Short mmCIF file of C-alpha atoms and ligand atoms in Angstrom, two decimals:
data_model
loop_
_atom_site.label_atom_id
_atom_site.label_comp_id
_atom_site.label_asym_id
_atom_site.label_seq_id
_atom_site.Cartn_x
_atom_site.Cartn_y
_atom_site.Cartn_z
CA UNK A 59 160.16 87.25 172.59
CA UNK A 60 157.84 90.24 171.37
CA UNK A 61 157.48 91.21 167.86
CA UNK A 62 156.52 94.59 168.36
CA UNK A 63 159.43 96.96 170.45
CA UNK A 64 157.91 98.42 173.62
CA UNK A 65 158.90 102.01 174.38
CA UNK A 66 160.61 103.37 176.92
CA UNK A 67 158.48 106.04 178.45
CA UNK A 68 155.45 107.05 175.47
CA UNK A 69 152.88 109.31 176.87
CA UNK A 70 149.26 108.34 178.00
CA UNK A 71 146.78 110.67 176.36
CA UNK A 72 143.54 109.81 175.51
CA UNK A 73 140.12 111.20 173.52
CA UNK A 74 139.64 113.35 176.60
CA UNK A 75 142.38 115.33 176.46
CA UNK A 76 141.93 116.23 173.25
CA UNK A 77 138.68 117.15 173.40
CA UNK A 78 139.66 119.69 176.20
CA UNK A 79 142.23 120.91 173.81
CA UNK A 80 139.98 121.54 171.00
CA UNK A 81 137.87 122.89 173.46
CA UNK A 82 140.42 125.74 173.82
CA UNK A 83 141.31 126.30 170.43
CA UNK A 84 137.68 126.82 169.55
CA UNK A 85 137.39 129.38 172.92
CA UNK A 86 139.52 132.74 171.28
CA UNK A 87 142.19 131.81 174.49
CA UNK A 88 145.09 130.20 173.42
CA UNK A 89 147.83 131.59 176.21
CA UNK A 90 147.72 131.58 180.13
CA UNK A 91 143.83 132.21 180.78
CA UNK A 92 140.81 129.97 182.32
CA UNK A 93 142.26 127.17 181.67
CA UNK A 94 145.31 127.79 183.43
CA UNK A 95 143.52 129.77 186.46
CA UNK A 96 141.86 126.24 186.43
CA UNK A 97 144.67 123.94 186.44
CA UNK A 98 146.90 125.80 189.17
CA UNK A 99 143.81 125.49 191.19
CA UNK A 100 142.79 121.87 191.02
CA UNK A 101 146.36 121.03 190.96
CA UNK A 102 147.01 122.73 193.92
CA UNK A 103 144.06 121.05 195.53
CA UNK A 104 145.30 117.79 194.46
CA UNK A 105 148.58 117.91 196.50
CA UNK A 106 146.92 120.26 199.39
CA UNK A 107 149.55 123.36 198.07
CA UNK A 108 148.41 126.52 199.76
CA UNK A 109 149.97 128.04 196.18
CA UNK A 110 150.68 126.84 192.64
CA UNK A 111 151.85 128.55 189.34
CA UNK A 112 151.60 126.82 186.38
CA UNK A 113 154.97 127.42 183.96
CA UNK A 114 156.40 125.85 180.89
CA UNK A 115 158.73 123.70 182.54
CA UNK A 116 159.87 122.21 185.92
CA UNK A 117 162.94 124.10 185.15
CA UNK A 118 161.70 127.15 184.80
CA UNK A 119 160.06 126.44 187.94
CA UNK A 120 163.35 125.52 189.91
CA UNK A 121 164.92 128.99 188.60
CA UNK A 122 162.09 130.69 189.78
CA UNK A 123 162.23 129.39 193.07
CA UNK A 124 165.18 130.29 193.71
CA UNK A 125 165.23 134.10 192.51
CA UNK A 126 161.97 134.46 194.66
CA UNK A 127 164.00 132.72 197.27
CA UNK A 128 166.49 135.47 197.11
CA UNK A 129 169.32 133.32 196.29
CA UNK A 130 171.76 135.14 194.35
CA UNK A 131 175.69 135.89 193.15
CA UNK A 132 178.06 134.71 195.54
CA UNK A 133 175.33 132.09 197.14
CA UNK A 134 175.92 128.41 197.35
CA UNK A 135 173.08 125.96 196.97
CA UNK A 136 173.62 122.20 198.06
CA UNK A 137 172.30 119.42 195.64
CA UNK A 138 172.28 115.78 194.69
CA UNK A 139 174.81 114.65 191.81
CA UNK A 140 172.15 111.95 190.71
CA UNK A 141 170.02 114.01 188.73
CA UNK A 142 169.17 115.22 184.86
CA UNK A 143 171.33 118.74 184.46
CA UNK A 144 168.23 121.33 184.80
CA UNK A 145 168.46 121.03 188.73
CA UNK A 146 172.45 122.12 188.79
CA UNK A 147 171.26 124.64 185.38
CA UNK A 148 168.64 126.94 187.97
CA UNK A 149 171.64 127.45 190.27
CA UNK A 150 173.74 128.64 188.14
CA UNK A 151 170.84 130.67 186.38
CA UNK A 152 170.43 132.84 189.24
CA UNK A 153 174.31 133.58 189.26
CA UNK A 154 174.98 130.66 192.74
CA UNK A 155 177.00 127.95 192.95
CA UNK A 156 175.66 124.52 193.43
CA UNK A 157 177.63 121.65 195.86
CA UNK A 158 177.15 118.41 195.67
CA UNK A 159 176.40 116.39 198.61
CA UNK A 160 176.87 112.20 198.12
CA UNK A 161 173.60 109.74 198.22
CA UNK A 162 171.94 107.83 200.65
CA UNK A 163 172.88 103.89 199.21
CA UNK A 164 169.46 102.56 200.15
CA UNK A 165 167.10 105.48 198.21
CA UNK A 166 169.76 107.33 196.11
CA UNK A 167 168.41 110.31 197.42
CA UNK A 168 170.70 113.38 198.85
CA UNK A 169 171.79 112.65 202.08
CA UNK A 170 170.65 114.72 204.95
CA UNK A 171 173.55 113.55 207.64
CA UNK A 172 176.07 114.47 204.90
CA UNK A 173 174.55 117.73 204.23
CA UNK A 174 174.54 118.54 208.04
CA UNK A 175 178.35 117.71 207.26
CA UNK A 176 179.20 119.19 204.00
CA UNK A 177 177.11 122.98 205.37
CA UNK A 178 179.78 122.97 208.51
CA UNK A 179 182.18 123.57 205.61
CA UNK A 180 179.86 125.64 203.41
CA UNK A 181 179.22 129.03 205.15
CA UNK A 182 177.80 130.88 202.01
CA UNK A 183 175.11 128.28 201.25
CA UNK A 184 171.62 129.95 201.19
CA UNK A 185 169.40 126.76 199.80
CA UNK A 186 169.27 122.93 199.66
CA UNK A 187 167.55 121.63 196.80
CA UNK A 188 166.61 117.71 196.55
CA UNK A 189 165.53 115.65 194.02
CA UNK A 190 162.63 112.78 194.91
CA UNK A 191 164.96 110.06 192.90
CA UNK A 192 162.32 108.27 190.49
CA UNK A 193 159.29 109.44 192.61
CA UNK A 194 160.71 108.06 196.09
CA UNK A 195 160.28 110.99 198.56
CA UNK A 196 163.34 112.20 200.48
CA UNK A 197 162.86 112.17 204.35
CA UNK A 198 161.98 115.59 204.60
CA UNK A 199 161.42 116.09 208.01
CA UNK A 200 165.36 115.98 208.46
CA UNK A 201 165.84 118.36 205.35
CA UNK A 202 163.28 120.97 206.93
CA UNK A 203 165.19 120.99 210.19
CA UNK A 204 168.28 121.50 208.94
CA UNK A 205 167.18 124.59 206.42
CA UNK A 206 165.46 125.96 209.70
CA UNK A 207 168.41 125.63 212.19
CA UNK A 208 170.83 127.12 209.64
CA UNK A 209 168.22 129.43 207.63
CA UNK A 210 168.19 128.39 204.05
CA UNK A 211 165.42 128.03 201.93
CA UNK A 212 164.38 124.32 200.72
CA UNK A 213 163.66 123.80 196.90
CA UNK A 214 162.38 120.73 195.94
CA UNK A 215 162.52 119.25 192.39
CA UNK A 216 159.67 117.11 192.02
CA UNK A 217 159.64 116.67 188.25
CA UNK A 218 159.48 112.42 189.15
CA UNK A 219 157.14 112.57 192.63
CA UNK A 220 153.73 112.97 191.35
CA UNK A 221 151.94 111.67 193.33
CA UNK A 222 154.11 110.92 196.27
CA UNK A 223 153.87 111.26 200.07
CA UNK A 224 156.17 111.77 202.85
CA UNK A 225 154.38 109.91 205.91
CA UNK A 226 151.19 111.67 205.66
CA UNK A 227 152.40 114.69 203.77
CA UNK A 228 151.82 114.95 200.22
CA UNK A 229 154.81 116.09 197.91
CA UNK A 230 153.88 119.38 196.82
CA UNK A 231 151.93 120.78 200.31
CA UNK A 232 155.64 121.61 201.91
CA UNK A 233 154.78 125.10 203.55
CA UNK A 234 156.11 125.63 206.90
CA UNK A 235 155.18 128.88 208.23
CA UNK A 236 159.20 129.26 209.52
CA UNK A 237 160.38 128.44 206.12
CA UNK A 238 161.38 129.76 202.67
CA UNK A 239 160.17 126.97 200.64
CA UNK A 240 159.18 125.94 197.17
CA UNK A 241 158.44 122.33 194.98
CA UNK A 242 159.29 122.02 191.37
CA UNK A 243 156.81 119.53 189.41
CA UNK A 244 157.34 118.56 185.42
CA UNK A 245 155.31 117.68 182.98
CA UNK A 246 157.43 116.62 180.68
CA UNK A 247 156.09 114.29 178.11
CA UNK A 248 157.60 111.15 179.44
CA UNK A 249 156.17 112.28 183.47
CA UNK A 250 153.76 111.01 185.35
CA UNK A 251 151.50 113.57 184.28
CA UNK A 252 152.28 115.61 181.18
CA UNK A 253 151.21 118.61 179.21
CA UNK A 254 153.54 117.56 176.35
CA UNK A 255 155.91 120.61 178.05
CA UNK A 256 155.35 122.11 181.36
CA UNK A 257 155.52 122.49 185.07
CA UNK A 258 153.78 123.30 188.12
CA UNK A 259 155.51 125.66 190.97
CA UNK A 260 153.64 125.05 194.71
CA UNK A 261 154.56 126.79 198.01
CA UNK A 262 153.42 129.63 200.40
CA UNK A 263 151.00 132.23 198.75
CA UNK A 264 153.72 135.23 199.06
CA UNK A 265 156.30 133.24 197.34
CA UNK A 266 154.62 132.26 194.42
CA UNK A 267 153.30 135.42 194.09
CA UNK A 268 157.19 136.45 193.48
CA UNK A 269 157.86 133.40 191.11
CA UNK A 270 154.90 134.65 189.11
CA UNK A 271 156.08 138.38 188.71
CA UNK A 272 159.44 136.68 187.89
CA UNK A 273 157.58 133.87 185.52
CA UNK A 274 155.82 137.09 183.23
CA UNK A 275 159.02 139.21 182.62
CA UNK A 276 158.59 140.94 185.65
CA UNK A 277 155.10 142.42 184.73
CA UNK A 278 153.06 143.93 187.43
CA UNK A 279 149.57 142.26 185.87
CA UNK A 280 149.87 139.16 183.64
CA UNK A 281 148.38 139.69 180.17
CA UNK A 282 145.01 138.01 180.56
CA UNK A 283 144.34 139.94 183.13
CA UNK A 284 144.81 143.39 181.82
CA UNK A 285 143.01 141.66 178.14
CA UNK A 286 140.14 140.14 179.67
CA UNK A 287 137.33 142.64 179.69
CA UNK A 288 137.18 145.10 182.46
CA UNK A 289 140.96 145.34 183.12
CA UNK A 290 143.42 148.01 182.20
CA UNK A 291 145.89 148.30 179.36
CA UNK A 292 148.63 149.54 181.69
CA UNK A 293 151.57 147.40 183.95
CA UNK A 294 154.66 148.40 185.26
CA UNK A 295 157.86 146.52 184.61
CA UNK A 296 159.25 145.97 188.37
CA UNK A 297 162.49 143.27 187.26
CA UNK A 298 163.92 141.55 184.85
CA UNK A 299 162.34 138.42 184.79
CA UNK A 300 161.19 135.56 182.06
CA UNK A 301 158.70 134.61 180.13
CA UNK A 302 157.64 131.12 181.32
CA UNK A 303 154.05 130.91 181.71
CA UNK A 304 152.36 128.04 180.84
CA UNK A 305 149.51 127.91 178.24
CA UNK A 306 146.07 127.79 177.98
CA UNK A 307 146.23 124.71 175.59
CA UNK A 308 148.59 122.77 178.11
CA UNK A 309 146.42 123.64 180.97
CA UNK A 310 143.77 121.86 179.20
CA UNK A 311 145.68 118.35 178.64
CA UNK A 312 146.70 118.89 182.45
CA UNK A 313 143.20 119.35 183.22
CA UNK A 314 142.02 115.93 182.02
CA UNK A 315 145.31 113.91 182.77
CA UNK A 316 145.11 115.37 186.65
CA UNK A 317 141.71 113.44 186.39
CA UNK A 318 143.23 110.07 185.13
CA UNK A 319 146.40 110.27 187.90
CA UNK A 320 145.10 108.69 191.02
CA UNK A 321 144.21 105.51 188.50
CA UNK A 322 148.19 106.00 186.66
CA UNK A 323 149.23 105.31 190.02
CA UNK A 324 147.38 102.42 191.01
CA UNK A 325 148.93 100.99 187.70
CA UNK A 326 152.31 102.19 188.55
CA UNK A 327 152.18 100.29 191.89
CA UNK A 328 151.04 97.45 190.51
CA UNK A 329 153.51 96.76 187.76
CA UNK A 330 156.36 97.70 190.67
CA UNK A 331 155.04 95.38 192.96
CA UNK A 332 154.97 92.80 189.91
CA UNK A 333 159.07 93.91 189.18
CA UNK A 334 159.64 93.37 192.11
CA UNK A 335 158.04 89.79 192.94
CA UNK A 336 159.61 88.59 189.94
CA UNK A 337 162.99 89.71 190.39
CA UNK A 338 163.57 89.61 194.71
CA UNK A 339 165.77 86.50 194.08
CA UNK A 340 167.54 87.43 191.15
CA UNK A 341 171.26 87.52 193.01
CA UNK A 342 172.20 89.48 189.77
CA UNK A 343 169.72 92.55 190.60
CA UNK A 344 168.71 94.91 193.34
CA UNK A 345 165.35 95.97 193.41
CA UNK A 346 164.24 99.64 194.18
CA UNK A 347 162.86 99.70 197.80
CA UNK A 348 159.92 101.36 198.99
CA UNK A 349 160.73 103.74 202.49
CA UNK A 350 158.56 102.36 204.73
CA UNK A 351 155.51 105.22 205.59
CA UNK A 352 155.95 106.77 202.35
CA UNK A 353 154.52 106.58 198.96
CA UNK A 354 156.78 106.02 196.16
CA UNK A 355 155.39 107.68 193.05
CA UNK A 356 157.09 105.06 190.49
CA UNK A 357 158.09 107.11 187.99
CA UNK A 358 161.20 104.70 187.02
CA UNK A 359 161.48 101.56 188.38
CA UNK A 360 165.77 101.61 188.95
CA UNK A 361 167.21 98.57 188.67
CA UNK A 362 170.79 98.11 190.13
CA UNK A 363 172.88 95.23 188.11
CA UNK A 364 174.79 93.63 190.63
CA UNK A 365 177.71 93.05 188.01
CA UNK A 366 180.43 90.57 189.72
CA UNK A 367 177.75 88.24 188.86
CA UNK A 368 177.45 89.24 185.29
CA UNK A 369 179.51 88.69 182.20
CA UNK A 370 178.34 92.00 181.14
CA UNK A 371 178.44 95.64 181.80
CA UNK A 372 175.14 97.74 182.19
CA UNK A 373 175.19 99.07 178.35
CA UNK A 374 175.55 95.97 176.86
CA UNK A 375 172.60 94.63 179.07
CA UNK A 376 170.58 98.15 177.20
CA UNK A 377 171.63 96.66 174.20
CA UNK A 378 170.40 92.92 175.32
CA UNK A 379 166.89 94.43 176.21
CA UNK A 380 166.99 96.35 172.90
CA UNK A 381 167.65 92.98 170.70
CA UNK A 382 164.55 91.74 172.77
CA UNK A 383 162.60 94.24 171.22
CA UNK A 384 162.47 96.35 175.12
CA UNK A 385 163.01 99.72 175.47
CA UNK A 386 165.16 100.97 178.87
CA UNK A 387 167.25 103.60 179.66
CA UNK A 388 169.46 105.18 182.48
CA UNK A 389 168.74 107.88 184.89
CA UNK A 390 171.58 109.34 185.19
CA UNK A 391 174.79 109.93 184.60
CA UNK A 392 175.97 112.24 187.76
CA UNK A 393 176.28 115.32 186.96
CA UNK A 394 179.58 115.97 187.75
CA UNK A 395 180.89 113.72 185.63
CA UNK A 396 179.38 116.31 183.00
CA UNK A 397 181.99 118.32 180.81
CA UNK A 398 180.42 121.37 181.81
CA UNK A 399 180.51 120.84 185.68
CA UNK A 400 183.53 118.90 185.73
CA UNK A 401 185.49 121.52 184.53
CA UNK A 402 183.98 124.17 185.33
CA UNK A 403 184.70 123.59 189.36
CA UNK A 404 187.24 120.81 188.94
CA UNK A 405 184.80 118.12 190.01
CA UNK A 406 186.21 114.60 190.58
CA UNK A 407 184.22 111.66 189.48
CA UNK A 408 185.59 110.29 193.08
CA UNK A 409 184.08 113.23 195.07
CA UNK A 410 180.68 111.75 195.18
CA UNK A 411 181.40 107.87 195.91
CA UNK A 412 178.14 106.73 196.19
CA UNK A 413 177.35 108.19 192.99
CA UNK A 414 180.09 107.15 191.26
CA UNK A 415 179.64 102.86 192.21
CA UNK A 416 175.93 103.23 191.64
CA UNK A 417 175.69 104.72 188.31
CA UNK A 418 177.68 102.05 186.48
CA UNK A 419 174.61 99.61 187.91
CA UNK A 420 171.86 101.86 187.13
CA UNK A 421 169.21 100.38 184.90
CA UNK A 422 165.54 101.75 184.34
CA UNK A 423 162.97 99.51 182.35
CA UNK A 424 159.48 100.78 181.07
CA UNK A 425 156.32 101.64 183.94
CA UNK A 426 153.44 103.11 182.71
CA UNK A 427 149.75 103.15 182.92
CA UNK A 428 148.69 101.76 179.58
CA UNK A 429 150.97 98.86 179.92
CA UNK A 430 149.32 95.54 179.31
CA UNK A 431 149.98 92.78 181.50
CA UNK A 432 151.52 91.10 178.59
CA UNK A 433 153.40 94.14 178.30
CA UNK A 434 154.86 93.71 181.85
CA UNK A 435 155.45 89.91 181.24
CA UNK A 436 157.40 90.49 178.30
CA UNK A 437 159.70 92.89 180.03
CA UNK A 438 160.24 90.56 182.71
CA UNK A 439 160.88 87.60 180.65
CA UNK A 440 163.58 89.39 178.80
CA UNK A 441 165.59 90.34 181.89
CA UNK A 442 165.44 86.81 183.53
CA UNK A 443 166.20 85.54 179.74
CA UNK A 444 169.75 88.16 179.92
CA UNK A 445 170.02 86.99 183.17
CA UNK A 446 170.70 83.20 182.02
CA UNK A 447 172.53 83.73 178.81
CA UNK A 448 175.00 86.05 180.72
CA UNK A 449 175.34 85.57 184.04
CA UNK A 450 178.95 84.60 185.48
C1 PLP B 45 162.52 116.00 183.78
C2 PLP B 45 163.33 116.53 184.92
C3 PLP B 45 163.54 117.91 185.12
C4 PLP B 45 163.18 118.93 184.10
O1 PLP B 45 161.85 119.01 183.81
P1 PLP B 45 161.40 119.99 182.61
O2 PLP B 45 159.92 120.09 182.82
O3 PLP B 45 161.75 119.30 181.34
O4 PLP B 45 162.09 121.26 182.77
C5 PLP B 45 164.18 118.32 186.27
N1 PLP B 45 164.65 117.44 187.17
C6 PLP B 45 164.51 116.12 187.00
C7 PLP B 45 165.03 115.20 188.04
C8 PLP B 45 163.87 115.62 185.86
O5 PLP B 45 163.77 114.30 185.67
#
């Protein structure tokens, strides 16, 4: 057993990133400047975005997707139950009202065919907005031709697919010249990439141009342009908007850990695949599996405990990995089985079936770059080790 507990999800930030970061506290430029203009740019190079706006959070980006989408009062926007509460949050936000549609069993992603269902019955809905379920891409191609043959924008919150491809398609590069569309990253300290807080907004050029009025409380010309030198004092207020801009001292952690990310995900892929090998003939467990043509970005590795075969429930086996000195967690609790949803729209837990047998099962255990492989053996040795004591 380890001596020492292993973390859930700690961040991986080295000596570069902070000497990027005192780079900008020596420069006089603290707030969204050079090293933002920067990071939107090589960011949105990275995942081949014809547009990206850097913000303080993947939920401010969702919001502001949304308002620049023009969804509004009286709107309805379709959504997966099997997410953290910030996606459902930006709906209501802009005054709309989100619907659930049930997972796909195999990737726990929204599923298209019942969206194609649940919109016959939806004739206000203006938006669908999926989640990439621990960095494994939703089938897009089925999503875009459903928001084109009925209209709606497509929103996609991609705080865990970074970096993640649909066929050949990088997450992030969705910009169909037919289609209202925007993608949501976070950088979240415990993300793939992180900035301690923040977010990246991609999508067409005249869109993000709206999210980024929206993003700067509606100012005509951000602050650092009007400050920096030849510029003018003056800006006209043209909306209400927010202030979620991201800062120059984030931009410079993203800077360095955009650098690092193609070798996080090697690492990533490596410990799956290790998971994986290890537990494929566990009857007890189901493993996470891969959609063939895509790239999964690993953000979680999701266990599902098959539990007639246990003599325990899935907190109790949190608590197990805990004693064992291993740090997991659960992503998530469906969100209508929140106080605030439930109630608010009279949301039964047995609306969303798929949600409701999975999430009982769900189980995520650590993946991240700077684990050891002593780290990774330790985690798996734990499991099989719950596995014997409790198994039926
Ligand atoms: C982390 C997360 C968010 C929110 O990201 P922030 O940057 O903290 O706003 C949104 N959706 C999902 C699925 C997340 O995991």
């Amino acid at each position: 057993m380890r001596s020492r507990f292993l973390p859930f999800a700690p961040p991986c930030v080295g000596p570069e990133e902070a000497e990027e970061l005192l780079d900008t506290l020596r420069s006089n430029w603290l707030t969204a400047g050079p090293k933002v203009k920067a990071f939107e740019s090589a960011f949105g190079e990275f995942v081949s975005a014809p547009a990206a706006l850097a913000l303080n959070s993947c939920s401010a980006g969702l919001h502001s997707a949304l308002h620049a989408a023009g969804v509004g009062a009286g709107d309805t926007v379709l959504t997966t139950p099997l997410t953290f509460a910030s996606t459902l949050h930006a709906i209501e936000h802009v005054g709309a009202r989100p619907v659930l549609v049930d997972l796909d069993p195999s990737t726990l992603n929204l599923d298209a065919d019942k969206a194609r269902q649940t919109l016959a019955q939806t004739p206000a809905a203006k938006a669908i907005l999926p989640v990439h379920y621990a960095g494994q891409p939703c089938q897009m191609e089925s999503l875009v031709e459903l928001c084109l043959e009925r209209n709606l924008a497509l929103v996609e919150d991609a705080a865990h697919a970074l970096p993640a491809r649909d066929g050949d398609r990088m997450i992030g590069s969705l910009a169909h010249p037919d289609l209202v569309c925007f993608t949501s990253f976070s950088f979240y300290a415990t993300k793939n990439l992180t900035t301690g807080e923040g977010g990246m907004l991609t999508g067409h050029a005249e869109g993000i141009a709206k999210a980024r009025t929206f993003a700067q409380h509606g100012l005509s010309t951000p602050g650092w342009q009007r400050d920096a030198g030849a510029g003018s004092w003056d800006y006209e207020v043209t909306e209400c908007g927010f202030k979620y801009n991201m800062s120059d001292l984030q931009a410079a952690i993203g800077l360095r850990q955009l650098e690092k990310l193609p070798g996080f995900h090697d690492r990533r892929v490596q410990i799956a695949a290790r998971y994986s090998a290890a537990f494929e003939a566990a009857d007890a467990l189901e493993i996470p599996r891969e959609r063939t043509g895509s790239q999964h970005a690993w953000h979680l590795y999701v266990l599902r405990l098959n539990l007639d075969c246990l003599r325990i429930d899935r907190n109790q086996f949190l608590a197990e990995l805990r004693a064992r000195n291993i740090g997991a967690s659960v992503h998530f609790k469906p969100v209508h089985m929140h106080p605030y949803y439930r109630d608010r729209y009279h949301w039964e837990a047995q609306s969303m079936p798929t949600a409701l047998s999975v999430w009982p099962r769900l189980l995520s255990i650590p993946i991240y770059p700077h684990m050891t492989d002593a780290d990774v053996e330790s985690v798996i040795e734990a499991v099989q080790d719950i596995l014997a004591v409790h198994r039926r």
